[in-house]
Short mmCIF file of C-alpha atoms in Angstrom, two decimals:
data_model
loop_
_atom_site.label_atom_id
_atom_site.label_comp_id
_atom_site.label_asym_id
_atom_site.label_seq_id
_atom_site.Cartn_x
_atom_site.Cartn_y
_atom_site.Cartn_z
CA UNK A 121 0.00 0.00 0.00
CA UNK A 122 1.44 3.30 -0.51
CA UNK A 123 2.23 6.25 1.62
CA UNK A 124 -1.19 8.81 0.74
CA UNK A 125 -3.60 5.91 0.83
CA UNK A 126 -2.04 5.07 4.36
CA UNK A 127 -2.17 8.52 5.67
CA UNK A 128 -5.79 8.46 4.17
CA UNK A 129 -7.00 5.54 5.79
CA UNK A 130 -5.74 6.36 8.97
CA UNK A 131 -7.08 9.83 9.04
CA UNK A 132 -10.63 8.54 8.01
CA UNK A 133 -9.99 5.78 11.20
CA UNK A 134 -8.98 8.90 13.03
CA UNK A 135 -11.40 11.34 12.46
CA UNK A 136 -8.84 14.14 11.03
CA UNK A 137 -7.35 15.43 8.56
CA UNK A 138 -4.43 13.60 6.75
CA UNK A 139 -2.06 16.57 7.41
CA UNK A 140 -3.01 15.85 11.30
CA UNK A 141 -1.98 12.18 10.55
CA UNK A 142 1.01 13.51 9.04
CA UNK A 143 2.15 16.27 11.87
CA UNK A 144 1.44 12.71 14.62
CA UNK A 145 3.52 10.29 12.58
CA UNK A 146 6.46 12.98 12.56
CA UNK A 147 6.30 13.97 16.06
CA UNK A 148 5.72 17.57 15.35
CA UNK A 149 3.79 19.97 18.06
CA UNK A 150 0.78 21.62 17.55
CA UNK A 151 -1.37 18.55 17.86
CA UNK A 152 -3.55 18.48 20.57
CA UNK A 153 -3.06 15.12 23.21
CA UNK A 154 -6.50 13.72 22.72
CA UNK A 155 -6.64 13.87 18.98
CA UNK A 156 -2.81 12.47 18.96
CA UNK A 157 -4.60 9.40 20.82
CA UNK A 158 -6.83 9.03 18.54
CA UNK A 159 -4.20 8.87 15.33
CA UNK A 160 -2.40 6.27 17.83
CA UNK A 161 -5.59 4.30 18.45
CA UNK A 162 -6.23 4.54 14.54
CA UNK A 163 -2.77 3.08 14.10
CA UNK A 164 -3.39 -0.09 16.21
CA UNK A 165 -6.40 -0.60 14.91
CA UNK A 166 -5.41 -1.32 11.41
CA UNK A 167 -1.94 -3.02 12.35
CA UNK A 168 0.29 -0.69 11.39
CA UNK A 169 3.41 -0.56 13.88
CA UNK A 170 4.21 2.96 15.80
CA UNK A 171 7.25 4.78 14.09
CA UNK A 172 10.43 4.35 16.54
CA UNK A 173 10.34 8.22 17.44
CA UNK A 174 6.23 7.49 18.54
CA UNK A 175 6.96 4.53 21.00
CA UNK A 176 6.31 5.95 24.52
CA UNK A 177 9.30 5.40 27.48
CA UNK A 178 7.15 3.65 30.36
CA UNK A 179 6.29 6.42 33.08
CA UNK A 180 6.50 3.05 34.70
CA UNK A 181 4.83 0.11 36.00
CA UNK A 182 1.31 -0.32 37.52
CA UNK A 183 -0.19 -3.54 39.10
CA UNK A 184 -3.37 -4.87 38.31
CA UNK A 185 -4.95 -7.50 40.70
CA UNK A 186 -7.88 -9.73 39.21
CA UNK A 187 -9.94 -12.39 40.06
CA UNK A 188 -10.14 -15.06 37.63
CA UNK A 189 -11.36 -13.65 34.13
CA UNK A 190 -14.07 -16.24 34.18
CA UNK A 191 -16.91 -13.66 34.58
CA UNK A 192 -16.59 -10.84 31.67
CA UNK A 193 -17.43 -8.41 34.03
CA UNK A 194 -13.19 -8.62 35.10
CA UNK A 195 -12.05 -8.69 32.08
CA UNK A 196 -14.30 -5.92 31.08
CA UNK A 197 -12.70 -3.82 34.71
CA UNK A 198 -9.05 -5.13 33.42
CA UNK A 199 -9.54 -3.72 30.23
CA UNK A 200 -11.19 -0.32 31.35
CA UNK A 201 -8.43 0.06 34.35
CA UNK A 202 -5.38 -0.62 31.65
CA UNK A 203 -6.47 1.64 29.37
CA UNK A 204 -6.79 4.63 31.30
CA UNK A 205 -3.23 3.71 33.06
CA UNK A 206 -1.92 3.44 29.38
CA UNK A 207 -3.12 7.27 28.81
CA UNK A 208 -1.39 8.27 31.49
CA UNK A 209 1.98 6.38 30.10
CA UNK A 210 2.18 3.54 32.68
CA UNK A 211 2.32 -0.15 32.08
CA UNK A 212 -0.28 -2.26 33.56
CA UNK A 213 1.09 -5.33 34.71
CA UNK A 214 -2.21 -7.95 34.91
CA UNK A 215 -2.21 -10.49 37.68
CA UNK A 216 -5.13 -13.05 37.54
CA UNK A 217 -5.91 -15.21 40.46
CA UNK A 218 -6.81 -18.95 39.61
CA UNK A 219 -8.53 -21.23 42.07
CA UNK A 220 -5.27 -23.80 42.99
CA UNK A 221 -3.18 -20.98 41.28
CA UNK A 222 -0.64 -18.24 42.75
CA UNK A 223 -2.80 -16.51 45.66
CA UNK A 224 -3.13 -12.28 46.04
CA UNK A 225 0.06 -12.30 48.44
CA UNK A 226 2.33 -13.54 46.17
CA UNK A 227 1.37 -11.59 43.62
CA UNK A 228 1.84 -8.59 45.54
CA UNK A 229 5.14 -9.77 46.83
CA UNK A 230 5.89 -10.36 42.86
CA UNK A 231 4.64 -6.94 41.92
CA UNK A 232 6.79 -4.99 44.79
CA UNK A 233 9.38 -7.11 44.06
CA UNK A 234 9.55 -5.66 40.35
CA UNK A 235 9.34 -2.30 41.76
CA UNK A 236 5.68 -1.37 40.48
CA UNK A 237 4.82 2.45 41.42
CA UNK A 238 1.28 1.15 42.59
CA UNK A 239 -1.03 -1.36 42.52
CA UNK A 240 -5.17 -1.73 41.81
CA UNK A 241 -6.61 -4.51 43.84
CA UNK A 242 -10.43 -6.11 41.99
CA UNK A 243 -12.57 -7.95 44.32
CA UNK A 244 -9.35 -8.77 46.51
CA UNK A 245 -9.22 -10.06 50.09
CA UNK A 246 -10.40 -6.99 51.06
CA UNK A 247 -13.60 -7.73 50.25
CA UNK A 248 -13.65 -10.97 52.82
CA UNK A 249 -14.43 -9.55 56.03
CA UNK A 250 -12.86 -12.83 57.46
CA UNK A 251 -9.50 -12.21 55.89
CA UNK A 252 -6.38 -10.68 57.44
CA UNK A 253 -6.38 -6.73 56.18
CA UNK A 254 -2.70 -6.60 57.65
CA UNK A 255 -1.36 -7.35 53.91
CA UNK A 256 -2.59 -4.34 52.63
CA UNK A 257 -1.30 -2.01 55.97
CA UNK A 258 1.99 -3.54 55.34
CA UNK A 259 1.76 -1.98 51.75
CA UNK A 260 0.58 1.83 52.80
CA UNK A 261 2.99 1.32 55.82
CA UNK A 262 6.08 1.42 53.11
CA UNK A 263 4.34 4.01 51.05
CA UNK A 264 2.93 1.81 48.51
CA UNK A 265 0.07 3.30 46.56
CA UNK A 266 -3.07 0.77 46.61
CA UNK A 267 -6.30 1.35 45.64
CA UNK A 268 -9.12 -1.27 46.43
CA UNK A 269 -11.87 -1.65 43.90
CA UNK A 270 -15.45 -3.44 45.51
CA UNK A 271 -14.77 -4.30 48.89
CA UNK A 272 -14.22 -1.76 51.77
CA UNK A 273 -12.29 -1.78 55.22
CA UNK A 274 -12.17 0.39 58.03
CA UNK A 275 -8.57 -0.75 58.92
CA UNK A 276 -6.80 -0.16 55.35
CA UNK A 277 -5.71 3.70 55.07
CA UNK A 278 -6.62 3.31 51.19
CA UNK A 279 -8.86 4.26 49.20
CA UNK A 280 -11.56 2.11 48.05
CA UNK A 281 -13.95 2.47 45.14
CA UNK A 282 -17.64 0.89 45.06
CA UNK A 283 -20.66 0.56 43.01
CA UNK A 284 -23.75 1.83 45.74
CA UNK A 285 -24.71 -2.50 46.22
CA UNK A 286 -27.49 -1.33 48.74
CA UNK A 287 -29.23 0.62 45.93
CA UNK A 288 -28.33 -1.73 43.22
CA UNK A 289 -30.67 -4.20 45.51
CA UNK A 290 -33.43 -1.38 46.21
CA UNK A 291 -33.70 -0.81 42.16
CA UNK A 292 -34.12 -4.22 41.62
CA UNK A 293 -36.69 -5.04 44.19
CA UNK A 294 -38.39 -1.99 43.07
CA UNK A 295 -38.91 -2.99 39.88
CA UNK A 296 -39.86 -6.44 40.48
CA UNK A 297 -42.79 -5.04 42.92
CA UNK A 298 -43.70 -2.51 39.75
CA UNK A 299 -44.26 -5.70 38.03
CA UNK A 300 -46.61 -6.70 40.43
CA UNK A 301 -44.52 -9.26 42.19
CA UNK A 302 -44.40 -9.92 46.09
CA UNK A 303 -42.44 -13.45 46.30
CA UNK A 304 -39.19 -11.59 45.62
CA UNK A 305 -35.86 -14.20 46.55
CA UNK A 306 -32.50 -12.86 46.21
CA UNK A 307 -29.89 -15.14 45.04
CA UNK A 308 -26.57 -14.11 46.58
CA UNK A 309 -22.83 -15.39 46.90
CA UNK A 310 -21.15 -16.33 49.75
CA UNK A 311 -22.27 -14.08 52.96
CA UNK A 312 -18.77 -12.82 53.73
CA UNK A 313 -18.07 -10.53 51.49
CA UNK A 314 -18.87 -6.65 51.47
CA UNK A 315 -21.50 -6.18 48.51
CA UNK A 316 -23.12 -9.15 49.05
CA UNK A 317 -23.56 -7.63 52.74
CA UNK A 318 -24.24 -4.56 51.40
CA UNK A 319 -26.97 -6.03 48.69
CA UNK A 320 -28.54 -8.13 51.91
CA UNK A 321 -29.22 -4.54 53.53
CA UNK A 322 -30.85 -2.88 50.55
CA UNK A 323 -32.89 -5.97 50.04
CA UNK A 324 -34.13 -5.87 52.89
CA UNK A 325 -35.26 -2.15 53.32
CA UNK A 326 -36.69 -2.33 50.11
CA UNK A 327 -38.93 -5.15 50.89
CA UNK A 328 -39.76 -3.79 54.26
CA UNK A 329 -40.69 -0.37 52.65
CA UNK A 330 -42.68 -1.68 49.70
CA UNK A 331 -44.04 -4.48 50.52
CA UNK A 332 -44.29 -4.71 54.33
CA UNK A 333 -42.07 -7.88 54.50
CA UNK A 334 -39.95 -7.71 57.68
CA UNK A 335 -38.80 -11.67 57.66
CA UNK A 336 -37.33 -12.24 54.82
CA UNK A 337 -34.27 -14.37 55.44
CA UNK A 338 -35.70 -17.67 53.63
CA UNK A 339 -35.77 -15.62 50.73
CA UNK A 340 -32.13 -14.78 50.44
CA UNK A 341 -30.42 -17.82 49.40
CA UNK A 342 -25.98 -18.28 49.26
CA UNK A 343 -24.05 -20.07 46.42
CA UNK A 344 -21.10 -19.13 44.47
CA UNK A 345 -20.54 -16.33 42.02
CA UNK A 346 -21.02 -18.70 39.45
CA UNK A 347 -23.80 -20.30 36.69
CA UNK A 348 -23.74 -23.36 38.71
CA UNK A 349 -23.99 -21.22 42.00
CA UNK A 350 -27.19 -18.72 40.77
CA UNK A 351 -28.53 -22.13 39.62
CA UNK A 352 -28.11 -23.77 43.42
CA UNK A 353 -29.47 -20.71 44.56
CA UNK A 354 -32.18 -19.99 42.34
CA UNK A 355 -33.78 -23.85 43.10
CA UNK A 356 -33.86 -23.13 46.99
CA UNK A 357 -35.82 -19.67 45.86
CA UNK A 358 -38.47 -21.68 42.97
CA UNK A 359 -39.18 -24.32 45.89
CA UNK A 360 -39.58 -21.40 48.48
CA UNK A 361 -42.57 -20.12 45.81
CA UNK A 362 -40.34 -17.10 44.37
CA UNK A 363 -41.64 -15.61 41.03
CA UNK A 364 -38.70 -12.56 40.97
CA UNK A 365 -35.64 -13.58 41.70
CA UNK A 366 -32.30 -10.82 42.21
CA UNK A 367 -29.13 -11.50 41.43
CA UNK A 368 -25.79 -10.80 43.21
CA UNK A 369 -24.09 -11.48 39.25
CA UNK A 370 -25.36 -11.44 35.59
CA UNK A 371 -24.05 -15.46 35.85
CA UNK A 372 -26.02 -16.04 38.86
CA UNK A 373 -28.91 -15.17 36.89
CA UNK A 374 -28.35 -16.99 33.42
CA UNK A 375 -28.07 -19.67 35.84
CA UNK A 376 -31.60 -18.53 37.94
CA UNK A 377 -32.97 -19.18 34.17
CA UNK A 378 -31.69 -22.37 33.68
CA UNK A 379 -32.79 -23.77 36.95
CA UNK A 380 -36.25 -21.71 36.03
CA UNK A 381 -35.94 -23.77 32.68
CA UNK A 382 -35.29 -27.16 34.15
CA UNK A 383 -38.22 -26.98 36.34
CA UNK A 384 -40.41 -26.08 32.96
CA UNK A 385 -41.03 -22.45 33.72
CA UNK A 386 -40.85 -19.66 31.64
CA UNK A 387 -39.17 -16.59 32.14
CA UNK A 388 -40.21 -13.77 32.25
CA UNK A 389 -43.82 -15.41 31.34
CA UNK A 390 -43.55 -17.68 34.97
CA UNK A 391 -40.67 -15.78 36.60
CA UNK A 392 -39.10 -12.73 36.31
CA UNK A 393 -34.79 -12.64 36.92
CA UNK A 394 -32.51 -9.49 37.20
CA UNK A 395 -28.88 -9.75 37.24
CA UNK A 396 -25.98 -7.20 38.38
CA UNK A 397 -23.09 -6.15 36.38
CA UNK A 398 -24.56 -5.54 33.11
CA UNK A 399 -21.59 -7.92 31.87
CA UNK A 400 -20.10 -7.53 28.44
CA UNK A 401 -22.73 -9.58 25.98
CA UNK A 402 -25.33 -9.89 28.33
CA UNK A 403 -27.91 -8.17 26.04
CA UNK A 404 -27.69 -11.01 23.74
CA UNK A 405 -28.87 -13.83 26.30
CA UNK A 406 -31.91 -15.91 25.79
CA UNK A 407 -34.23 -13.59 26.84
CA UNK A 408 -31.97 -10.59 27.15
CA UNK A 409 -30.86 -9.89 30.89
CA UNK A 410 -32.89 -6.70 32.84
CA UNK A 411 -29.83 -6.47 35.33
CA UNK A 412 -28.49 -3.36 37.31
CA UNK A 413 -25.08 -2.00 35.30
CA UNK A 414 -22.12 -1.21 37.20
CA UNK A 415 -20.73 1.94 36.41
CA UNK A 416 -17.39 0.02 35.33
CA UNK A 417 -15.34 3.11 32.68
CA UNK A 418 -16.37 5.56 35.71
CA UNK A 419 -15.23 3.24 38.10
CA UNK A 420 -12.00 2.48 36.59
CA UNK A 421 -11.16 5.96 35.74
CA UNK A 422 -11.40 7.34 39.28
CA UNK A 423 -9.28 4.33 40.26
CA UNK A 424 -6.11 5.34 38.31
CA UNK A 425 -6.90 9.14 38.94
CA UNK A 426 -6.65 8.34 42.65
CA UNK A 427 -3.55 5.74 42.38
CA UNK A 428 -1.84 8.51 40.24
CA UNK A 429 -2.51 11.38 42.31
CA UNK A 430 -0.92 9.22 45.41
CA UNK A 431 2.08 8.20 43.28
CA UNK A 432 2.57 11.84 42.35
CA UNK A 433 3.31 12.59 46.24
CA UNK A 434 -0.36 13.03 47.64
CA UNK A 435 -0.77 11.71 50.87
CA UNK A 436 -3.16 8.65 50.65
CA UNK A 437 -6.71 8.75 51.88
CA UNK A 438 -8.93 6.94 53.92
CA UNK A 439 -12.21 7.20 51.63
CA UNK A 440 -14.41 4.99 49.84
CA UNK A 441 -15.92 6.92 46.13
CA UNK A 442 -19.20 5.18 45.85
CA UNK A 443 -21.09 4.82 42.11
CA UNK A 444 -24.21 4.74 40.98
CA UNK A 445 -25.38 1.73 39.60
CA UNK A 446 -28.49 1.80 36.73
CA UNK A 447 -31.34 -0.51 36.37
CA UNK A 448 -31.52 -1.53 32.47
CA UNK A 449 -34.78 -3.07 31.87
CA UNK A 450 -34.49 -5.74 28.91
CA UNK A 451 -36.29 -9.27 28.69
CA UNK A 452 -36.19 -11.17 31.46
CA UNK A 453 -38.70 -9.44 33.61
CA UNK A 454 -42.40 -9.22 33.25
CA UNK A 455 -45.58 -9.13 34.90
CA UNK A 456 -45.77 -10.86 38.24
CA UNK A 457 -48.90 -13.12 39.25
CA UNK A 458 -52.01 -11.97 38.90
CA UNK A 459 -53.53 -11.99 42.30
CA UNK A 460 -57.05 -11.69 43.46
CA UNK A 461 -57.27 -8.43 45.55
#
């Protein structure tokens, strides 16, 4: 291909003109930093390789702390957390936790080890309230920079960032009671952990406020994070006479339809399911998912802003930044029973 129908393509990729394309490519000024982005986005997009003068020197490295990649919705956070790190000219460095693999501490010992300027912790420990939170004081003790992403602690001087899980569960119950349903179960993951705590609460105000219902705790039902757990769950909620069912995960819930599926209900026709996450592809399910999204590109953002700020010399801060979550109705809630008033 030659030269001008390069330049072209790239600047119709791009957006801009192919002198803009040109001035990039050269490394001459008077190009602004988000449209010299884009001409570098356009570039990897289409495979060309970054001229030598264009390759960026590492402002250095950043450490990324993942569950396992099994659910999108960390792959879709790993993704969303690298690339604004990679704006900012660090290098992500992705560590994925494997059931039987390497655990969180020796990652972290890995990643300090290679001299990372901070690291991003996903769904860590720290959101176990029956784990030790001394492995994270031993990192802001040195001066680490950590920042803790769904999970919160009172004893970690970090900051932590959150999705609102209490209001996640109140929009959920809220719209299930819209739909005229009062046999609401909430499928949920393991009771330890912070937003599944945190969801427990909301449910249970919410039912309390709109429907009256004060015991409720044979309608919340624990199992993994998993298909196979919202499945588990989901079975324990059908047999308990539950025609909504909320879930702590967008896989809980394809799994609350299967179990719905095996017992030869319909949903939303029989039940009605809402998930949480508003995973990557979930809008193409069998029926489409009604879940609550997680605010993951704000989330992420705000993450690296406050790493960054810390490894730039500002003292670190106890906070947690909590997000609004968003109720996106698709197919796999409808009308509840119709019952004789």
């Amino acid at each position: 291909m030659n030269g001008h129908a390069r330049l072209a393509d790239i600047a119709a990729q791009a957006g801009v003109s192919e002198a803009t394309v040109s001035r990039v490519l050269n490394g001459k000024p008077g190009v602004s930093a988000a449209t010299r982005q884009s001409v570098m986005a356009a570039l990897d997009l289409m495979g060309y390789e970054r001229p030598p003068r264009l390759r960026q020197r590492s402002n250095g490295l950043v450490g990324l702390v993942t569950p396992e990649l099994d659910n999108p919705i960390f792959p879709a956070f790993a993704q969303a957390i690298e690339k604004a790190l990679t704006q900012h000219g660090y290098t992500p460095v992705l560590c994925t936790q494997l059931p039987g693999g390497a655990p969180e501490d020796e990652f972290t010992e890995l990643l300090v080890d290679r001299g990372v300027s901070g690291i991003v912790f996903v769904s860590g420990l720290h959101a176990d309230t029956t784990a030790r939170m001394d492995r994270y004081t031993r990192l802001t003790d040195r001066g680490l920079p950590i920042v803790l992403v769904d999970g919160y602690s009172e004893h970690i001087d970090a900051p932590f960032i959150s999705p609102d899980d209490r209001l996640a569960a109140r929009l959920s119950v809220q719209h299930l009671v819209d739909l005229g349903h009062e046999r609401i179960g909430l499928a949920q993951g393991p009771r330890r952990f912070v937003p599944v705590i945190r969801k427990i609460e909301g449910y249970k105000q919410a039912m309390a406020q709109l429907l009256g219902a004060t015991d409720v705790d044979e309608l919340i039902a624990h199992s993994l994070f998993s298909v196979e757990g919202g499945q588990a769950a989901a079975a324990q909620l059908l047999s308990r006479g539950c025609t909504g069912i909320v879930c702590a995960s967008d896989l809980m819930a394809l799994g609350a339809i299967r179990a719905c599926r095996e017992r030869g209900l319909s949903v939303p026709g029989d039940v009605s399911v809402v998930g949480f996450d508003d995973s990557p592809l979930i809008a193409f399910t069998d029926p489409p998912l009604t879940t609550v999204r997680k605010p993951i590109g704000a989330m992420a953002s705000a993450a690296v802003q406050t790493l960054l700020e810390e490894v730039n010399g500002a003292p670190a801060k106890h906070v947690e930044l909590i997000f609004q979550p968003e109720l996106v109705v698709r197919g796999s809630t409808g009308s509840g029973p119709l019952v004789n008033r």
